[in-house]
mmCIF file of C-alpha atoms and ligand atoms in Angstrom:
data_model
loop_
_atom_site.group_PDB
_atom_site.id
_atom_site.type_symbol
_atom_site.label_atom_id
_atom_site.label_comp_id
_atom_site.label_asym_id
_atom_site.label_seq_id
_atom_site.Cartn_x
_atom_site.Cartn_y
_atom_site.Cartn_z
ATOM 1 C CA UNK Q 20 50.610 -40.733 91.041
ATOM 2 C CA UNK Q 21 48.359 -38.093 92.588
ATOM 3 C CA UNK Q 22 44.880 -38.784 91.298
ATOM 4 C CA UNK Q 23 41.430 -37.169 91.460
ATOM 5 C CA UNK Q 24 38.721 -39.756 90.822
ATOM 6 C CA UNK Q 25 35.446 -38.131 89.727
ATOM 7 C CA UNK Q 26 32.712 -40.702 90.312
ATOM 8 C CA UNK Q 27 34.998 -42.671 92.645
ATOM 9 C CA UNK Q 28 32.124 -43.782 94.902
ATOM 10 C CA UNK Q 29 30.362 -45.602 92.054
ATOM 11 C CA UNK Q 30 30.777 -49.160 90.845
ATOM 12 C CA UNK Q 31 33.742 -48.929 88.484
ATOM 13 C CA UNK Q 32 35.240 -45.815 90.106
ATOM 14 C CA UNK Q 33 35.395 -47.476 93.536
ATOM 15 C CA UNK Q 34 37.150 -50.537 92.113
ATOM 16 C CA UNK Q 35 39.723 -48.269 90.484
ATOM 17 C CA UNK Q 36 40.182 -46.429 93.805
ATOM 18 C CA UNK Q 37 40.812 -49.742 95.591
ATOM 19 C CA UNK Q 38 43.419 -50.761 92.979
ATOM 20 C CA UNK Q 39 45.080 -47.307 93.100
ATOM 21 C CA UNK Q 40 45.409 -47.539 96.892
ATOM 22 C CA UNK Q 41 46.782 -51.094 96.673
ATOM 23 C CA UNK Q 42 49.328 -49.804 94.148
ATOM 24 C CA UNK Q 43 50.410 -46.988 96.524
ATOM 25 C CA UNK Q 44 48.936 -43.914 94.794
ATOM 26 C CA UNK Q 45 47.477 -40.793 96.448
ATOM 27 C CA UNK Q 46 43.757 -40.543 95.778
ATOM 28 C CA UNK Q 47 40.991 -37.974 96.294
ATOM 29 C CA UNK Q 48 37.419 -39.051 95.482
ATOM 30 C CA UNK Q 49 34.969 -36.488 94.060
ATOM 31 C CA UNK Q 50 31.380 -37.727 93.750
ATOM 32 C CA UNK Q 51 27.854 -36.318 94.035
ATOM 33 C CA UNK Q 52 26.571 -39.601 95.542
ATOM 34 C CA UNK Q 53 23.671 -39.696 93.064
ATOM 35 C CA UNK Q 54 24.333 -43.394 92.491
ATOM 36 C CA UNK Q 55 27.620 -43.866 94.342
ATOM 37 C CA UNK Q 56 27.895 -44.771 98.023
ATOM 38 C CA UNK Q 57 29.961 -42.956 100.626
ATOM 39 C CA UNK Q 58 30.701 -46.363 102.171
ATOM 40 C CA UNK Q 59 32.486 -47.439 98.951
ATOM 41 C CA UNK Q 60 35.265 -44.905 99.617
ATOM 42 C CA UNK Q 61 38.004 -46.621 101.633
ATOM 43 C CA UNK Q 62 38.901 -45.280 105.057
ATOM 44 C CA UNK Q 63 41.711 -42.745 104.921
ATOM 45 C CA UNK Q 64 40.873 -41.601 101.373
ATOM 46 C CA UNK Q 65 39.808 -37.962 101.172
ATOM 47 C CA UNK Q 66 36.231 -37.585 99.924
ATOM 48 C CA UNK Q 67 34.748 -34.396 98.456
ATOM 49 C CA UNK Q 68 31.017 -34.380 97.782
ATOM 50 C CA UNK Q 69 30.400 -32.444 94.582
ATOM 51 C CA UNK Q 70 28.986 -32.560 91.087
ATOM 52 C CA UNK Q 71 31.117 -32.347 87.928
ATOM 53 C CA UNK Q 72 28.441 -30.045 86.447
ATOM 54 C CA UNK Q 73 29.261 -27.477 89.162
ATOM 55 C CA UNK Q 74 32.212 -25.537 87.708
ATOM 56 C CA UNK Q 75 33.188 -23.753 90.932
ATOM 57 C CA UNK Q 76 33.076 -26.875 93.085
ATOM 58 C CA UNK Q 77 34.966 -28.965 90.516
ATOM 59 C CA UNK Q 78 37.581 -26.248 90.035
ATOM 60 C CA UNK Q 79 38.067 -26.021 93.828
ATOM 61 C CA UNK Q 80 38.439 -29.799 94.126
ATOM 62 C CA UNK Q 81 40.977 -29.947 91.300
ATOM 63 C CA UNK Q 82 42.908 -26.925 92.585
ATOM 64 C CA UNK Q 83 43.333 -28.397 96.067
ATOM 65 C CA UNK Q 84 45.410 -31.374 94.890
ATOM 66 C CA UNK Q 85 46.471 -33.985 97.437
ATOM 67 C CA UNK Q 86 48.320 -33.251 100.680
ATOM 68 C CA UNK Q 87 51.606 -33.532 98.771
ATOM 69 C CA UNK Q 88 50.908 -31.498 95.629
ATOM 70 C CA UNK Q 89 48.916 -30.958 92.432
ATOM 71 C CA UNK Q 90 47.093 -33.791 90.714
ATOM 72 C CA UNK Q 91 48.975 -35.610 87.950
ATOM 73 C CA UNK Q 92 45.788 -36.988 86.475
ATOM 74 C CA UNK Q 93 42.001 -36.858 86.753
ATOM 75 C CA UNK Q 94 39.934 -39.998 86.201
ATOM 76 C CA UNK Q 95 36.366 -39.501 85.022
ATOM 77 C CA UNK Q 96 33.660 -42.050 85.928
ATOM 78 C CA UNK Q 97 30.843 -39.661 86.757
ATOM 79 C CA UNK Q 98 28.396 -40.692 84.042
ATOM 80 C CA UNK Q 99 25.057 -42.342 83.432
ATOM 81 C CA UNK Q 100 25.343 -45.738 81.738
ATOM 82 C CA UNK Q 101 22.078 -47.611 81.322
ATOM 83 C CA UNK Q 102 21.175 -48.168 77.657
ATOM 84 C CA UNK Q 103 17.339 -48.470 78.004
ATOM 85 C CA UNK Q 104 17.199 -45.482 80.394
ATOM 86 C CA UNK Q 105 19.104 -43.417 77.813
ATOM 87 C CA UNK Q 106 16.492 -44.330 75.206
ATOM 88 C CA UNK Q 107 13.630 -43.148 77.435
ATOM 89 C CA UNK Q 108 15.425 -40.119 78.924
ATOM 90 C CA UNK Q 109 18.081 -38.854 76.477
ATOM 91 C CA UNK Q 110 18.163 -35.329 77.930
ATOM 92 C CA UNK Q 111 19.452 -36.626 81.266
ATOM 93 C CA UNK Q 112 22.234 -38.407 79.393
ATOM 94 C CA UNK Q 113 23.288 -35.314 77.454
ATOM 95 C CA UNK Q 114 23.193 -33.253 80.650
ATOM 96 C CA UNK Q 115 25.266 -35.655 82.694
ATOM 97 C CA UNK Q 116 27.598 -37.224 80.143
ATOM 98 C CA UNK Q 117 28.225 -34.278 77.818
ATOM 99 C CA UNK Q 118 27.629 -31.150 79.902
ATOM 100 C CA UNK Q 119 29.253 -32.788 82.952
ATOM 101 C CA UNK Q 120 32.395 -33.604 81.019
ATOM 102 C CA UNK Q 121 32.497 -30.154 79.429
ATOM 103 C CA UNK Q 122 32.450 -28.546 82.850
ATOM 104 C CA UNK Q 123 35.070 -30.905 84.194
ATOM 105 C CA UNK Q 124 37.381 -30.203 81.240
ATOM 106 C CA UNK Q 125 36.931 -26.470 81.787
ATOM 107 C CA UNK Q 126 37.897 -26.924 85.438
ATOM 108 C CA UNK Q 127 40.924 -29.013 84.382
ATOM 109 C CA UNK Q 128 42.106 -26.324 81.971
ATOM 110 C CA UNK Q 129 41.668 -23.655 84.681
ATOM 111 C CA UNK Q 130 43.634 -25.649 87.239
ATOM 112 C CA UNK Q 131 46.277 -26.905 84.821
ATOM 113 C CA UNK Q 132 45.494 -30.600 85.347
ATOM 114 C CA UNK Q 133 46.426 -31.769 81.861
ATOM 115 C CA UNK Q 134 45.882 -35.520 81.914
ATOM 116 C CA UNK Q 135 42.532 -37.322 81.862
ATOM 117 C CA UNK Q 136 41.554 -40.990 81.901
ATOM 118 C CA UNK Q 137 38.021 -41.303 80.568
ATOM 119 C CA UNK Q 138 35.449 -44.124 80.757
ATOM 120 C CA UNK Q 139 33.952 -44.668 77.362
ATOM 121 C CA UNK Q 140 32.002 -47.598 76.060
ATOM 122 C CA UNK Q 141 31.601 -50.204 73.351
ATOM 123 C CA UNK Q 142 28.207 -48.588 72.762
ATOM 124 C CA UNK Q 143 29.995 -46.000 70.576
ATOM 125 C CA UNK Q 144 30.353 -48.660 67.844
ATOM 126 C CA UNK Q 145 26.618 -49.265 67.398
ATOM 127 C CA UNK Q 146 26.214 -52.362 65.238
ATOM 128 C CA UNK Q 147 29.812 -53.445 64.558
ATOM 129 C CA UNK Q 148 31.183 -53.744 61.040
ATOM 130 C CA UNK Q 149 29.545 -56.911 59.618
ATOM 131 C CA UNK Q 150 32.842 -58.084 58.080
ATOM 132 C CA UNK Q 151 34.391 -58.359 61.571
ATOM 133 C CA UNK Q 152 31.761 -60.787 62.905
ATOM 134 C CA UNK Q 153 30.899 -58.660 65.934
ATOM 135 C CA UNK Q 154 34.494 -57.778 66.763
ATOM 136 C CA UNK Q 155 35.195 -54.084 67.317
ATOM 137 C CA UNK Q 156 38.513 -52.406 66.532
ATOM 138 C CA UNK Q 157 39.305 -48.919 67.748
ATOM 139 C CA UNK Q 158 39.559 -47.601 64.179
ATOM 140 C CA UNK Q 159 36.122 -48.933 63.176
ATOM 141 C CA UNK Q 160 33.253 -46.659 62.289
ATOM 142 C CA UNK Q 161 31.402 -45.309 65.317
ATOM 143 C CA UNK Q 162 27.658 -45.146 64.675
ATOM 144 C CA UNK Q 163 25.868 -45.436 68.041
ATOM 145 C CA UNK Q 164 22.330 -46.836 68.046
ATOM 146 C CA UNK Q 165 21.283 -45.412 71.416
ATOM 147 C CA UNK Q 166 21.626 -42.049 73.217
ATOM 148 C CA UNK Q 167 24.035 -43.506 75.774
ATOM 149 C CA UNK Q 168 26.567 -44.413 73.050
ATOM 150 C CA UNK Q 169 25.904 -41.106 71.304
ATOM 151 C CA UNK Q 170 26.717 -39.057 74.432
ATOM 152 C CA UNK Q 171 29.900 -41.038 75.066
ATOM 153 C CA UNK Q 172 31.016 -40.540 71.468
ATOM 154 C CA UNK Q 173 30.374 -36.796 71.774
ATOM 155 C CA UNK Q 174 32.414 -36.877 74.993
ATOM 156 C CA UNK Q 175 35.331 -38.680 73.320
ATOM 157 C CA UNK Q 176 35.392 -36.093 70.548
ATOM 158 C CA UNK Q 177 35.176 -33.217 73.024
ATOM 159 C CA UNK Q 178 38.184 -34.584 74.909
ATOM 160 C CA UNK Q 179 40.177 -34.940 71.694
ATOM 161 C CA UNK Q 180 39.490 -31.356 70.577
ATOM 162 C CA UNK Q 181 40.110 -29.894 74.028
ATOM 163 C CA UNK Q 182 43.340 -31.898 74.384
ATOM 164 C CA UNK Q 183 44.563 -30.523 71.079
ATOM 165 C CA UNK Q 184 43.698 -26.929 71.991
ATOM 166 C CA UNK Q 185 45.054 -27.025 75.557
ATOM 167 C CA UNK Q 186 48.034 -29.374 75.303
ATOM 168 C CA UNK Q 187 46.424 -32.151 77.317
ATOM 169 C CA UNK Q 188 46.827 -35.937 77.135
ATOM 170 C CA UNK Q 189 43.994 -38.425 77.400
ATOM 171 C CA UNK Q 190 43.490 -42.133 77.831
ATOM 172 C CA UNK Q 191 40.029 -43.047 76.529
ATOM 173 C CA UNK Q 192 38.960 -46.563 77.516
ATOM 174 C CA UNK Q 193 36.034 -48.172 75.721
ATOM 175 C CA UNK Q 194 34.556 -50.664 78.162
ATOM 176 C CA UNK Q 195 32.657 -53.735 77.094
ATOM 177 C CA UNK Q 196 30.347 -55.520 79.600
ATOM 178 C CA UNK Q 197 31.760 -55.013 83.050
ATOM 179 C CA UNK Q 198 30.775 -57.423 85.835
ATOM 180 C CA UNK Q 199 31.909 -58.921 89.136
ATOM 181 C CA UNK Q 200 33.098 -57.547 92.453
ATOM 182 C CA UNK Q 201 36.380 -56.923 94.249
ATOM 183 C CA UNK Q 202 37.753 -60.069 95.946
ATOM 184 C CA UNK Q 203 37.393 -58.360 99.356
ATOM 185 C CA UNK Q 204 33.612 -58.057 98.698
ATOM 186 C CA UNK Q 205 33.754 -54.600 100.308
ATOM 187 C CA UNK Q 206 32.550 -53.085 97.018
ATOM 188 C CA UNK Q 207 30.499 -54.249 94.047
ATOM 189 C CA UNK Q 208 27.605 -53.081 91.914
ATOM 190 C CA UNK Q 209 25.206 -51.701 94.528
ATOM 191 C CA UNK Q 210 22.320 -49.856 92.905
ATOM 192 C CA UNK Q 211 18.616 -49.648 93.651
ATOM 193 C CA UNK Q 212 17.562 -50.264 90.052
ATOM 194 C CA UNK Q 213 19.670 -53.033 88.535
ATOM 195 C CA UNK Q 214 19.422 -53.556 84.777
ATOM 196 C CA UNK Q 215 22.557 -55.525 83.864
ATOM 197 C CA UNK Q 216 22.394 -59.190 83.015
ATOM 198 C CA UNK Q 217 24.757 -60.744 85.566
ATOM 199 C CA UNK Q 218 23.428 -58.927 88.665
ATOM 200 C CA UNK Q 219 19.855 -59.770 87.594
ATOM 201 C CA UNK Q 220 20.768 -63.447 87.210
ATOM 202 C CA UNK Q 221 22.247 -63.375 90.716
ATOM 203 C CA UNK Q 222 19.230 -61.637 92.216
ATOM 204 C CA UNK Q 223 17.093 -64.386 90.679
ATOM 205 C CA UNK Q 224 19.430 -67.076 92.033
ATOM 206 C CA UNK Q 225 19.118 -65.464 95.479
ATOM 207 C CA UNK Q 226 15.316 -65.588 95.288
ATOM 208 C CA UNK Q 227 14.969 -61.784 95.112
ATOM 209 C CA UNK Q 228 13.309 -62.096 91.681
ATOM 210 C CA UNK Q 229 11.033 -64.780 90.398
ATOM 211 C CA UNK Q 230 12.440 -65.234 86.897
ATOM 212 C CA UNK Q 231 15.152 -63.867 84.661
ATOM 213 C CA UNK Q 232 13.921 -62.603 81.311
ATOM 214 C CA UNK Q 233 16.134 -63.097 78.247
ATOM 215 C CA UNK Q 234 15.445 -60.197 75.916
ATOM 216 C CA UNK Q 235 15.145 -61.548 72.390
ATOM 217 C CA UNK Q 236 16.035 -64.928 70.881
ATOM 218 C CA UNK Q 237 15.789 -63.966 67.217
ATOM 219 C CA UNK Q 238 19.094 -62.128 66.758
ATOM 220 C CA UNK Q 239 21.541 -63.270 64.118
ATOM 221 C CA UNK Q 240 23.847 -64.999 66.626
ATOM 222 C CA UNK Q 241 24.849 -68.540 67.609
ATOM 223 C CA UNK Q 242 21.606 -69.190 69.576
ATOM 224 C CA UNK Q 243 19.523 -66.107 68.768
ATOM 225 C CA UNK Q 244 20.410 -64.228 71.979
ATOM 226 C CA UNK Q 245 22.710 -61.182 72.080
ATOM 227 C CA UNK Q 246 26.448 -61.752 72.321
ATOM 228 C CA UNK Q 247 28.565 -59.572 74.626
ATOM 229 C CA UNK Q 248 32.158 -59.441 75.829
ATOM 230 C CA UNK Q 249 32.208 -59.676 79.647
ATOM 231 C CA UNK Q 250 35.135 -58.258 81.565
ATOM 232 C CA UNK Q 251 35.824 -58.481 85.317
ATOM 233 C CA UNK Q 252 35.708 -55.086 87.031
ATOM 234 C CA UNK Q 253 39.045 -55.734 88.796
ATOM 235 C CA UNK Q 254 40.776 -56.455 85.471
ATOM 236 C CA UNK Q 255 39.208 -53.286 84.110
ATOM 237 C CA UNK Q 256 40.325 -51.279 87.154
ATOM 238 C CA UNK Q 257 43.964 -52.323 86.721
ATOM 239 C CA UNK Q 258 43.874 -51.089 83.125
ATOM 240 C CA UNK Q 259 43.182 -47.547 84.351
ATOM 241 C CA UNK Q 260 46.405 -47.452 86.341
ATOM 242 C CA UNK Q 261 48.365 -48.803 83.371
ATOM 243 C CA UNK Q 262 46.637 -46.285 81.087
ATOM 244 C CA UNK Q 263 47.392 -43.315 83.353
ATOM 245 C CA UNK Q 264 51.051 -44.373 83.695
ATOM 246 C CA UNK Q 265 51.325 -44.882 79.942
ATOM 247 C CA UNK Q 266 50.173 -41.383 79.036
ATOM 248 C CA UNK Q 267 52.201 -39.729 81.815
ATOM 249 C CA UNK Q 268 55.406 -41.656 80.994
ATOM 250 C CA UNK Q 269 55.114 -41.266 77.225
ATOM 251 C CA UNK Q 270 53.548 -37.793 77.095
ATOM 252 C CA UNK Q 271 51.015 -38.989 74.546
ATOM 253 C CA UNK Q 272 47.343 -39.909 74.270
ATOM 254 C CA UNK Q 273 45.736 -43.263 73.655
ATOM 255 C CA UNK Q 274 42.293 -44.758 72.999
ATOM 256 C CA UNK Q 275 41.777 -48.488 73.713
ATOM 257 C CA UNK Q 276 39.083 -51.110 73.921
ATOM 258 C CA UNK Q 277 38.836 -52.917 77.261
ATOM 259 C CA UNK Q 278 37.234 -56.311 76.903
ATOM 260 C CA UNK Q 279 38.242 -59.939 77.283
ATOM 261 C CA UNK Q 280 38.237 -60.497 73.515
ATOM 262 C CA UNK Q 281 35.743 -63.346 73.929
ATOM 263 C CA UNK Q 282 32.004 -63.258 73.231
ATOM 264 C CA UNK Q 283 29.277 -65.055 75.210
ATOM 265 C CA UNK Q 284 25.612 -65.085 74.270
ATOM 266 C CA UNK Q 285 23.035 -64.262 76.953
ATOM 267 C CA UNK Q 286 22.015 -67.927 76.859
ATOM 268 C CA UNK Q 287 25.634 -69.032 77.329
ATOM 269 C CA UNK Q 288 25.957 -66.753 80.365
ATOM 270 C CA UNK Q 289 22.686 -68.162 81.731
ATOM 271 C CA UNK Q 290 23.932 -71.735 81.168
ATOM 272 C CA UNK Q 291 27.264 -70.981 82.877
ATOM 273 C CA UNK Q 292 25.349 -69.539 85.847
ATOM 274 C CA UNK Q 293 22.969 -72.534 85.936
ATOM 275 C CA UNK Q 294 25.988 -74.794 86.519
ATOM 276 C CA UNK Q 295 26.638 -72.828 89.707
ATOM 277 C CA UNK Q 296 23.160 -71.744 90.917
ATOM 278 C CA UNK Q 297 19.502 -72.609 90.463
ATOM 279 C CA UNK Q 298 17.085 -70.096 88.961
ATOM 280 C CA UNK Q 299 14.249 -69.823 86.452
ATOM 281 C CA UNK Q 300 14.290 -67.933 83.170
ATOM 282 C CA UNK Q 301 12.029 -67.223 80.203
ATOM 283 C CA UNK Q 302 12.322 -65.576 76.799
ATOM 284 C CA UNK Q 303 10.874 -62.086 76.386
ATOM 285 C CA UNK Q 304 10.716 -59.577 73.498
ATOM 286 C CA UNK Q 305 13.829 -57.678 72.396
ATOM 287 C CA UNK Q 306 14.888 -54.656 74.467
ATOM 288 C CA UNK Q 307 15.242 -51.252 72.736
ATOM 289 C CA UNK Q 308 18.751 -50.215 71.732
ATOM 290 C CA UNK Q 309 20.466 -53.629 71.932
ATOM 291 C CA UNK Q 310 22.963 -54.473 69.164
ATOM 292 C CA UNK Q 311 23.215 -58.202 68.314
ATOM 293 C CA UNK Q 312 26.899 -58.698 68.982
ATOM 294 C CA UNK Q 313 29.735 -56.713 70.589
ATOM 295 C CA UNK Q 314 33.177 -58.228 71.147
ATOM 296 C CA UNK Q 315 36.393 -56.346 71.838
ATOM 297 C CA UNK Q 316 39.534 -56.602 69.843
ATOM 298 C CA UNK Q 317 41.852 -55.907 72.807
ATOM 299 C CA UNK Q 318 45.245 -56.070 71.041
ATOM 300 C CA UNK Q 319 45.937 -52.364 71.476
ATOM 301 C CA UNK Q 320 45.460 -52.426 75.253
ATOM 302 C CA UNK Q 321 47.646 -55.511 75.472
ATOM 303 C CA UNK Q 322 50.431 -54.066 73.324
ATOM 304 C CA UNK Q 323 50.500 -50.443 74.493
ATOM 305 C CA UNK Q 324 49.430 -50.708 78.123
ATOM 306 C CA UNK Q 325 50.791 -54.206 78.802
ATOM 307 C CA UNK Q 326 47.322 -55.154 80.049
ATOM 308 C CA UNK Q 327 46.035 -58.701 80.133
ATOM 309 C CA UNK Q 328 42.627 -59.690 81.502
ATOM 310 C CA UNK Q 329 43.061 -62.448 84.094
ATOM 311 C CA UNK Q 330 39.639 -63.250 85.541
ATOM 312 C CA UNK Q 331 37.073 -65.585 83.948
ATOM 313 C CA UNK Q 332 33.313 -65.387 83.370
ATOM 314 C CA UNK Q 333 32.878 -67.866 86.256
ATOM 315 C CA UNK Q 334 34.823 -65.490 88.537
ATOM 316 C CA UNK Q 335 32.538 -62.617 87.478
ATOM 317 C CA UNK Q 336 29.470 -64.742 88.235
ATOM 318 C CA UNK Q 337 30.704 -66.054 91.578
ATOM 319 C CA UNK Q 338 32.020 -62.719 92.882
ATOM 320 C CA UNK Q 339 28.835 -60.883 91.890
ATOM 321 C CA UNK Q 340 26.774 -63.596 93.599
ATOM 322 C CA UNK Q 341 28.882 -63.416 96.772
ATOM 323 C CA UNK Q 342 28.659 -59.618 96.867
ATOM 324 C CA UNK Q 343 24.913 -59.607 96.249
ATOM 325 C CA UNK Q 344 24.433 -62.245 98.934
ATOM 326 C CA UNK Q 345 26.443 -60.092 101.330
ATOM 327 C CA UNK Q 346 24.482 -56.884 100.712
ATOM 328 C CA UNK Q 347 21.145 -58.682 100.834
ATOM 329 C CA UNK Q 348 21.911 -59.872 104.378
ATOM 330 C CA UNK Q 349 23.769 -56.804 105.755
ATOM 331 C CA UNK Q 350 22.477 -53.247 106.114
ATOM 332 C CA UNK Q 351 22.368 -51.559 102.694
ATOM 333 C CA UNK Q 352 25.723 -50.522 101.271
ATOM 334 C CA UNK Q 353 27.613 -50.668 104.566
ATOM 335 C CA UNK Q 354 30.922 -52.501 104.456
ATOM 336 C CA UNK Q 355 30.972 -55.585 106.664
HETATM 337 N N1 UFG W 421 19.694 -58.895 79.169
HETATM 338 C C1 UFG W 421 18.689 -59.847 79.293
HETATM 339 N N2 UFG W 421 17.960 -59.856 80.419
HETATM 340 C C2 UFG W 421 18.157 -58.973 81.447
HETATM 341 C C3 UFG W 421 19.195 -58.016 81.312
HETATM 342 C C4 UFG W 421 19.937 -57.998 80.163
HETATM 343 O O1 UFG W 421 18.460 -60.651 78.384
HETATM 344 O O2 UFG W 421 17.434 -59.043 82.452
HETATM 345 C C5 UFG W 421 20.482 -58.895 77.945
HETATM 346 C C6 UFG W 421 20.425 -57.581 77.204
HETATM 347 O O3 UFG W 421 19.298 -57.494 76.392
HETATM 348 C C7 UFG W 421 21.748 -57.634 76.429
HETATM 349 C C8 UFG W 421 22.692 -58.395 77.380
HETATM 350 O O4 UFG W 421 21.836 -59.084 78.299
HETATM 351 O O5 UFG W 421 21.585 -58.387 75.282
HETATM 352 C C9 UFG W 421 23.598 -57.493 78.169
HETATM 353 O O6 UFG W 421 22.796 -56.443 78.716
HETATM 354 P P1 UFG W 421 23.297 -55.511 79.890
HETATM 355 O O7 UFG W 421 22.144 -54.653 80.293
HETATM 356 O O8 UFG W 421 23.943 -56.340 80.950
HETATM 357 O O9 UFG W 421 24.450 -54.658 79.246
HETATM 358 P P2 UFG W 421 24.453 -53.820 77.860
HETATM 359 O O10 UFG W 421 25.080 -54.711 76.814
HETATM 360 O O11 UFG W 421 23.141 -53.218 77.556
HETATM 361 O O12 UFG W 421 25.386 -52.600 78.202
HETATM 362 C C10 UFG W 421 26.630 -52.729 78.832
HETATM 363 C C11 UFG W 421 26.964 -51.420 79.493
HETATM 364 C C12 UFG W 421 27.202 -50.395 78.460
HETATM 365 C C13 UFG W 421 28.183 -50.860 77.415
HETATM 366 C C14 UFG W 421 27.786 -52.177 76.844
HETATM 367 C C15 UFG W 421 28.889 -52.612 75.928
HETATM 368 O O13 UFG W 421 25.924 -50.994 80.354
HETATM 369 O O14 UFG W 421 27.766 -49.308 79.129
HETATM 370 O O15 UFG W 421 27.609 -53.079 77.904
HETATM 371 O O16 UFG W 421 28.731 -53.898 75.442
HETATM 372 F F1 UFG W 421 28.220 -49.993 76.409
#
């Protein structure tokens, strides 16, 4: 496949780029480097610095194609994704996640690139249907409880309407809690302001933070802490290739959850990490915008895409630790 990866220098985008290259595809990375790193783009992969909100630049990038022809598919990762930040700064989320996508779709229509793989999120579900005990199915009601989920839901709907009007196909992937790093440790989650649970545990284990705070222990869950479905970033990355092939081969669209199908409470993740590393933690008040429980039903991805998650929670913890250890001892963001 010939693939443009918008946001390909960021955490998930760069892992998808690595898997695409390993699988023999032709890749161009398009990224504004607002949170991504130039060093996350593998050598030999063409890199275009640009912003998806810039219609002319995005149209030019899409029109150029690869050295051997037009793009078959565009992958979209260029979004903001931190729940508490979206609560305090919703306008930035609408600008980036909704306006950015709108511009990119306009550029795709102009350049006749008719296939998109889009990163969505479990945050579109809000508080899952009580009768499913925290499990989310793709057909469930979508009632986001934070601006991040709201902007991603608006984006999903925009894609569906635009696809209908302009004869496009889409693969919308609703991610659950993504963690871990590529086995090569050349890439991982490398951001100045970390907010996600597993990287914060590892920073604490490395002595870069004094204590981990567990936000809330009065939720209606097994031990009072929030339950999430953690999925290894390399498993997630492989699903994008399967998703792109599926829509190209079948000339149809698809929307799937991407999660392991298994829930762990924050306390269970902390306990699993404590078996591997030493660190201190304490309970703190609830964080704004957190639903109690989110677990993927991943049957659709398994059946339609032939996708099967392979890597465990322990592999997410150990690879994130190893990556964080590496970047804390080498110069920032540079591959070793
Ligand atoms: N948490 C802590 N302490 C911390 C950090 C997080 O207790 O220092 C808790 C949170 O309160 C939450 C859980 O750990 O209960 C997971 O929080 P993360 O910040 O790691 O991830 P989120 O669940 O907020 O969000 C992530 C992605 C979203 C996605 C969501 C889907 O960022 O894009 O998973 O489940 F929508």
